[in-house]
mmCIF file of C-alpha atoms in Angstrom:
data_model
loop_
_atom_site.group_PDB
_atom_site.id
_atom_site.type_symbol
_atom_site.label_atom_id
_atom_site.label_comp_id
_atom_site.label_asym_id
_atom_site.label_seq_id
_atom_site.Cartn_x
_atom_site.Cartn_y
_atom_site.Cartn_z
ATOM 1 C CA MET B 1 -8.883 37.155 -26.981
ATOM 2 C CA TYR B 2 -6.056 34.947 -27.434
ATOM 3 C CA ALA B 3 -4.763 32.560 -24.753
ATOM 4 C CA PRO B 4 -1.674 34.456 -23.933
ATOM 5 C CA GLU B 5 -3.692 37.708 -23.418
ATOM 6 C CA ARG B 6 -6.214 35.856 -21.332
ATOM 7 C CA GLN B 7 -3.522 34.452 -19.271
ATOM 8 C CA GLN B 8 -1.798 37.698 -18.685
ATOM 9 C CA GLN B 9 -5.096 38.959 -17.447
ATOM 10 C CA ILE B 10 -5.644 36.102 -15.244
ATOM 11 C CA LEU B 11 -2.172 36.833 -13.713
ATOM 12 C CA ARG B 12 -2.976 40.284 -12.989
ATOM 13 C CA LEU B 13 -6.189 39.441 -11.412
ATOM 14 C CA ALA B 14 -4.316 36.832 -9.168
ATOM 15 C CA ARG B 15 -1.755 39.329 -8.092
ATOM 16 C CA GLU B 16 -4.382 42.009 -7.353
ATOM 17 C CA GLY B 17 -6.761 39.767 -5.556
ATOM 18 C CA GLY B 18 -4.427 37.386 -3.834
ATOM 19 C CA ARG B 19 -6.239 34.265 -5.641
ATOM 20 C CA VAL B 20 -8.598 33.645 -8.654
ATOM 21 C CA ASP B 21 -11.193 30.713 -9.056
ATOM 22 C CA VAL B 22 -11.867 28.792 -12.028
ATOM 23 C CA LEU B 23 -15.692 29.417 -12.157
ATOM 24 C CA SER B 24 -15.429 33.181 -11.800
ATOM 25 C CA LEU B 25 -12.826 33.331 -14.541
ATOM 26 C CA ALA B 26 -14.768 31.265 -16.921
ATOM 27 C CA ASP B 27 -17.916 33.615 -16.552
ATOM 28 C CA GLU B 28 -15.745 36.808 -16.873
ATOM 29 C CA PHE B 29 -13.709 35.664 -20.073
ATOM 30 C CA GLN B 30 -16.813 33.755 -21.492
ATOM 31 C CA VAL B 31 -14.868 30.470 -21.876
ATOM 32 C CA THR B 32 -15.282 27.009 -20.474
ATOM 33 C CA ALA B 33 -13.840 25.976 -16.980
ATOM 34 C CA GLU B 34 -11.681 23.584 -18.817
ATOM 35 C CA THR B 35 -10.054 26.281 -20.874
ATOM 36 C CA ILE B 36 -9.296 28.142 -17.495
ATOM 37 C CA ARG B 37 -7.837 25.070 -15.983
ATOM 38 C CA ARG B 38 -5.362 24.794 -19.172
ATOM 39 C CA ASP B 39 -4.504 28.505 -18.630
ATOM 40 C CA LEU B 40 -3.783 27.985 -14.942
ATOM 41 C CA LYS B 41 -1.703 24.833 -15.667
ATOM 42 C CA THR B 42 0.167 27.042 -18.257
ATOM 43 C CA LEU B 43 0.701 29.827 -15.630
ATOM 44 C CA ASP B 44 1.896 27.179 -13.025
ATOM 45 C CA ARG B 45 4.316 25.536 -15.187
ATOM 46 C CA ALA B 46 5.910 28.931 -15.909
ATOM 47 C CA GLY B 47 6.184 29.406 -12.062
ATOM 48 C CA LEU B 48 3.782 32.466 -12.003
ATOM 49 C CA VAL B 49 0.880 31.007 -10.073
ATOM 50 C CA ARG B 50 0.363 28.045 -7.840
ATOM 51 C CA ARG B 51 -2.890 25.880 -8.492
ATOM 52 C CA VAL B 52 -4.951 25.463 -5.264
ATOM 53 C CA HIS B 53 -8.390 24.184 -4.556
ATOM 54 C CA GLY B 54 -10.864 25.518 -7.259
ATOM 55 C CA GLY B 55 -8.328 28.105 -8.675
ATOM 56 C CA ALA B 56 -4.767 29.550 -8.290
ATOM 57 C CA ILE B 57 -2.713 32.054 -6.178
ATOM 58 C CA PRO B 58 0.202 33.918 -7.166
ATOM 59 C CA ALA B 59 3.681 32.183 -6.766
ATOM 60 C CA GLY B 60 5.117 32.818 -3.317
ATOM 61 C CA ARG B 61 1.888 32.364 -1.297
ATOM 62 C CA LEU B 62 2.181 28.567 -1.011
ATOM 63 C CA ASP B 63 0.919 28.698 2.468
ATOM 64 C CA PHE B 64 -2.641 29.665 1.346
ATOM 65 C CA GLU B 65 -5.383 27.336 2.361
ATOM 66 C CA PRO B 66 -9.149 28.204 1.782
ATOM 67 C CA ASP B 67 -11.250 28.120 4.992
ATOM 68 C CA LEU B 68 -14.118 25.926 5.733
ATOM 69 C CA ALA B 69 -16.951 28.348 4.616
ATOM 70 C CA GLU B 70 -15.216 28.944 1.344
ATOM 71 C CA ARG B 71 -14.811 25.125 0.794
ATOM 72 C CA GLU B 72 -18.578 24.533 1.591
ATOM 73 C CA SER B 73 -19.457 27.023 -1.232
ATOM 74 C CA THR B 74 -17.166 25.763 -3.827
ATOM 75 C CA ALA B 75 -18.511 23.339 -6.304
ATOM 76 C CA ALA B 76 -21.585 22.725 -4.152
ATOM 77 C CA ASP B 77 -23.720 20.855 -6.586
ATOM 78 C CA GLU B 78 -20.918 18.485 -7.592
ATOM 79 C CA LYS B 79 -20.128 17.824 -4.097
ATOM 80 C CA ASP B 80 -23.711 16.943 -3.429
ATOM 81 C CA ARG B 81 -23.823 14.490 -6.333
ATOM 82 C CA ILE B 82 -20.512 12.802 -5.068
ATOM 83 C CA ALA B 83 -21.778 12.629 -1.474
ATOM 84 C CA HIS B 84 -25.112 10.876 -2.587
ATOM 85 C CA ALA B 85 -23.243 8.557 -4.854
ATOM 86 C CA ALA B 86 -20.921 7.566 -1.872
ATOM 87 C CA LEU B 87 -24.029 6.341 0.064
ATOM 88 C CA ALA B 88 -23.786 3.144 -2.109
ATOM 89 C CA GLU B 89 -20.436 2.461 -0.451
ATOM 90 C CA LEU B 90 -21.691 2.430 3.146
ATOM 91 C CA PRO B 91 -21.493 -1.024 4.638
ATOM 92 C CA GLU B 92 -24.956 -2.582 5.625
ATOM 93 C CA ASP B 93 -23.597 -3.216 9.255
ATOM 94 C CA GLY B 94 -20.091 -2.241 10.186
ATOM 95 C CA SER B 95 -17.613 0.645 10.868
ATOM 96 C CA VAL B 96 -16.861 3.682 8.912
ATOM 97 C CA ILE B 97 -14.115 6.396 9.286
ATOM 98 C CA LEU B 98 -15.147 9.978 8.049
ATOM 99 C CA ASP B 99 -12.112 12.157 7.161
ATOM 100 C CA ALA B 100 -12.256 16.002 7.220
ATOM 101 C CA GLY B 101 -13.571 17.860 4.032
ATOM 102 C CA SER B 102 -16.563 19.532 2.807
ATOM 103 C CA THR B 103 -17.675 16.671 0.566
ATOM 104 C CA VAL B 104 -17.221 14.064 3.330
ATOM 105 C CA ALA B 105 -19.338 16.319 5.669
ATOM 106 C CA ARG B 106 -22.008 16.360 2.946
ATOM 107 C CA LEU B 107 -21.872 12.602 2.974
ATOM 108 C CA ALA B 108 -22.526 12.593 6.820
ATOM 109 C CA ALA B 109 -25.544 14.962 6.467
ATOM 110 C CA ALA B 110 -26.891 12.526 3.803
ATOM 111 C CA PHE B 111 -26.757 9.299 5.953
ATOM 112 C CA PRO B 112 -30.276 7.644 5.750
ATOM 113 C CA LEU B 113 -32.022 7.373 9.077
ATOM 114 C CA GLU B 114 -32.243 3.502 8.753
ATOM 115 C CA CYS B 115 -28.422 3.408 8.924
ATOM 116 C CA SER B 116 -26.910 1.271 11.732
ATOM 117 C CA LEU B 117 -23.223 1.998 11.730
ATOM 118 C CA THR B 118 -20.182 2.690 14.151
ATOM 119 C CA VAL B 119 -18.844 5.915 12.776
ATOM 120 C CA VAL B 120 -15.396 7.298 13.781
ATOM 121 C CA THR B 121 -14.235 10.702 12.842
ATOM 122 C CA HIS B 122 -11.790 13.678 13.867
ATOM 123 C CA ALA B 123 -13.796 16.186 11.921
ATOM 124 C CA LEU B 124 -16.242 18.374 13.787
ATOM 125 C CA PRO B 125 -18.445 19.216 10.885
ATOM 126 C CA ALA B 126 -19.025 15.417 10.078
ATOM 127 C CA ALA B 127 -19.667 14.817 14.020
ATOM 128 C CA ALA B 128 -22.096 17.603 14.212
ATOM 129 C CA ARG B 129 -24.153 16.186 11.584
ATOM 130 C CA LEU B 130 -24.314 12.846 12.992
ATOM 131 C CA ALA B 131 -24.595 13.534 16.658
ATOM 132 C CA ASP B 132 -28.287 13.154 16.819
ATOM 133 C CA HIS B 133 -28.693 10.209 14.340
ATOM 134 C CA PRO B 134 -30.568 7.436 16.222
ATOM 135 C CA GLY B 135 -28.693 4.560 14.238
ATOM 136 C CA ILE B 136 -25.116 5.872 14.582
ATOM 137 C CA ASP B 137 -22.769 4.810 17.303
ATOM 138 C CA LEU B 138 -20.443 7.907 16.915
ATOM 139 C CA HIS B 139 -16.745 8.114 18.113
ATOM 140 C CA LEU B 140 -15.317 11.422 18.044
ATOM 141 C CA VAL B 141 -11.332 11.345 17.835
ATOM 142 C CA GLY B 142 -9.803 14.080 19.861
ATOM 143 C CA GLY B 143 -6.574 16.424 19.474
ATOM 144 C CA ARG B 144 -5.660 19.842 18.579
ATOM 145 C CA VAL B 145 -8.243 21.197 16.442
ATOM 146 C CA ARG B 146 -7.237 23.182 13.477
ATOM 147 C CA HIS B 147 -9.466 26.389 13.016
ATOM 148 C CA ARG B 148 -9.176 26.210 9.216
ATOM 149 C CA THR B 149 -10.597 22.679 8.894
ATOM 150 C CA ARG B 150 -12.252 22.129 12.182
ATOM 151 C CA ALA B 151 -10.449 18.839 12.273
ATOM 152 C CA ALA B 152 -8.408 17.188 15.177
ATOM 153 C CA VAL B 153 -4.678 16.699 14.539
ATOM 154 C CA ASP B 154 -1.451 15.703 16.311
ATOM 155 C CA ALA B 155 -0.534 12.883 18.551
ATOM 156 C CA TRP B 156 -3.914 12.189 20.217
ATOM 157 C CA ALA B 157 -5.743 11.769 16.799
ATOM 158 C CA LEU B 158 -2.796 9.603 15.587
ATOM 159 C CA ARG B 159 -2.891 7.388 18.384
ATOM 160 C CA ALA B 160 -6.425 6.756 18.195
ATOM 161 C CA TYR B 161 -6.478 5.802 14.631
ATOM 162 C CA GLY B 162 -3.464 3.362 15.309
ATOM 163 C CA GLU B 163 -5.803 1.279 17.562
ATOM 164 C CA ILE B 164 -8.634 0.697 15.094
ATOM 165 C CA ARG B 165 -9.446 -1.205 11.953
ATOM 166 C CA ALA B 166 -12.658 -0.059 10.084
ATOM 167 C CA ASP B 167 -14.481 -1.388 6.963
ATOM 168 C CA VAL B 168 -14.128 1.872 5.055
ATOM 169 C CA VAL B 169 -12.769 5.252 5.175
ATOM 170 C CA PHE B 170 -14.243 8.040 3.200
ATOM 171 C CA LEU B 171 -11.422 10.320 2.418
ATOM 172 C CA GLY B 172 -10.964 14.110 1.481
ATOM 173 C CA THR B 173 -7.983 15.802 -0.214
ATOM 174 C CA ASN B 174 -7.067 19.198 -1.428
ATOM 175 C CA GLY B 175 -5.441 17.861 -4.655
ATOM 176 C CA PHE B 176 -4.947 14.625 -6.397
ATOM 177 C CA SER B 177 -3.256 13.501 -9.505
ATOM 178 C CA ALA B 178 -1.814 10.408 -11.222
ATOM 179 C CA GLY B 179 1.756 11.453 -10.686
ATOM 180 C CA SER B 180 1.793 13.120 -7.414
ATOM 181 C CA GLY B 181 -1.001 11.262 -5.485
ATOM 182 C CA LEU B 182 -2.966 12.936 -2.724
ATOM 183 C CA THR B 183 -1.848 16.207 -1.236
ATOM 184 C CA THR B 184 -2.765 18.728 1.360
ATOM 185 C CA PRO B 185 -1.159 22.033 2.479
ATOM 186 C CA ASP B 186 -0.734 21.103 6.154
ATOM 187 C CA LEU B 187 1.894 18.413 7.464
ATOM 188 C CA ALA B 188 -0.276 17.775 10.556
ATOM 189 C CA GLU B 189 -3.411 17.286 8.647
ATOM 190 C CA ALA B 190 -1.532 15.098 6.176
ATOM 191 C CA ALA B 191 -0.335 12.819 9.100
ATOM 192 C CA VAL B 192 -3.901 12.250 10.197
ATOM 193 C CA LYS B 193 -5.016 11.577 6.691
ATOM 194 C CA ARG B 194 -2.167 8.984 6.228
ATOM 195 C CA ALA B 195 -3.223 7.303 9.664
ATOM 196 C CA VAL B 196 -7.010 6.973 8.359
ATOM 197 C CA VAL B 197 -5.771 5.470 5.321
ATOM 198 C CA ALA B 198 -3.908 2.810 7.244
ATOM 199 C CA ALA B 199 -6.880 2.269 9.639
ATOM 200 C CA ALA B 200 -9.404 1.156 6.913
ATOM 201 C CA ARG B 201 -9.804 -2.047 4.832
ATOM 202 C CA ARG B 202 -11.218 0.056 1.944
ATOM 203 C CA VAL B 203 -10.462 3.622 1.026
ATOM 204 C CA VAL B 204 -12.995 5.707 -0.801
ATOM 205 C CA LEU B 205 -11.749 9.091 -2.105
ATOM 206 C CA LEU B 206 -14.553 11.925 -2.445
ATOM 207 C CA ALA B 207 -13.021 14.713 -4.608
ATOM 208 C CA ASP B 208 -14.475 16.999 -7.149
ATOM 209 C CA SER B 209 -12.868 17.351 -10.523
ATOM 210 C CA ALA B 210 -11.387 20.672 -9.860
ATOM 211 C CA LYS B 211 -8.916 19.189 -7.482
ATOM 212 C CA TYR B 212 -7.309 17.035 -10.134
ATOM 213 C CA GLY B 213 -3.944 18.129 -11.083
ATOM 214 C CA GLU B 214 -3.600 20.130 -8.040
ATOM 215 C CA GLU B 215 -0.391 19.679 -5.912
ATOM 216 C CA HIS B 216 0.102 20.946 -2.346
ATOM 217 C CA PHE B 217 2.951 20.868 0.260
ATOM 218 C CA ALA B 218 2.159 17.532 1.869
ATOM 219 C CA ARG B 219 1.751 14.286 0.337
ATOM 220 C CA PHE B 220 -0.113 11.616 2.321
ATOM 221 C CA ALA B 221 -1.169 8.794 -0.086
ATOM 222 C CA GLY B 222 -0.728 7.463 -3.774
ATOM 223 C CA LEU B 223 -3.603 6.650 -5.912
ATOM 224 C CA ALA B 224 -2.577 3.011 -5.337
ATOM 225 C CA ASP B 225 -3.736 3.408 -1.810
ATOM 226 C CA VAL B 226 -7.025 4.433 -2.952
ATOM 227 C CA ASP B 227 -9.736 1.556 -3.855
ATOM 228 C CA LEU B 228 -12.370 3.917 -5.368
ATOM 229 C CA LEU B 229 -12.632 7.628 -6.393
ATOM 230 C CA ILE B 230 -15.958 9.218 -6.553
ATOM 231 C CA THR B 231 -15.814 12.441 -8.544
ATOM 232 C CA ASP B 232 -18.050 14.544 -10.903
ATOM 233 C CA SER B 233 -18.325 14.490 -14.725
ATOM 234 C CA GLY B 234 -15.817 17.439 -15.150
ATOM 235 C CA LEU B 235 -13.063 14.948 -14.818
ATOM 236 C CA SER B 236 -12.395 14.019 -18.459
ATOM 237 C CA PRO B 237 -12.283 10.563 -19.739
ATOM 238 C CA GLU B 238 -8.563 10.751 -20.395
ATOM 239 C CA ASP B 239 -7.797 11.898 -16.778
ATOM 240 C CA ALA B 240 -10.224 9.236 -15.485
ATOM 241 C CA ALA B 241 -8.096 6.696 -17.421
ATOM 242 C CA ALA B 242 -4.983 7.846 -15.912
ATOM 243 C CA VAL B 243 -6.226 7.501 -12.481
ATOM 244 C CA GLU B 244 -7.485 4.113 -13.211
ATOM 245 C CA ALA B 245 -4.115 3.129 -14.651
ATOM 246 C CA ALA B 246 -2.686 4.094 -11.272
ATOM 247 C CA GLY B 247 -4.850 1.154 -9.697
ATOM 248 C CA THR B 248 -7.890 3.256 -8.515
ATOM 249 C CA GLU B 249 -11.430 2.612 -9.909
ATOM 250 C CA VAL B 250 -13.371 5.668 -10.984
ATOM 251 C CA VAL B 251 -17.086 6.743 -10.617
ATOM 252 C CA ARG B 252 -18.002 9.950 -12.382
ATOM 253 C CA THR B 253 -21.273 11.375 -11.267
#
């Protein structure tokens, strides 16, 4: 099958199902995930689909945002590797902010029992994983909880983050690129992410490679604001070099 034929089939599937994901398309068409990502980029440039986390949606559905359960099941192996690599960035004795995001929640679940840290988070999944940890002094930031991400947003959360200065924040994102920086679909979520970036001395972004090149409605940071990106080996050396040229160190797991 030629690329234009495959892209036409992908567009049909997206319109019929409301979205398509990279791994399922790669399996259906018996091609690599990278080939599918190129197809989706072509369709995106043509204005026929909009790339989102792990796949694409038909043009006109720009408000689409996958729920927490779907995020948890997407790229699970890659997220586990990223989370375990991020353990090396925990301070020995200090303060940490955990942003909302499925990969950040995996990091919270992997905290060693011997950890002795102050942890601040507005994300209920991360807080739940650390609530019984014997060495963690856990601070839960309040606010309106978004059902889709189980994260607190709005004025209470923004005010709390404006009053602290942590050693490191582990940040999540829906999309990132050298040109557009870090983006997410929701403006309220973006505002809190912007606040946590400002509240930490060091910013570590945890993002699987499928998010590279994706752009969403609300921009909350540039790559120059990120000290370290921990991602998986699906990010090509060329794309990793583009990220590093923007001022961010890259670790590929």
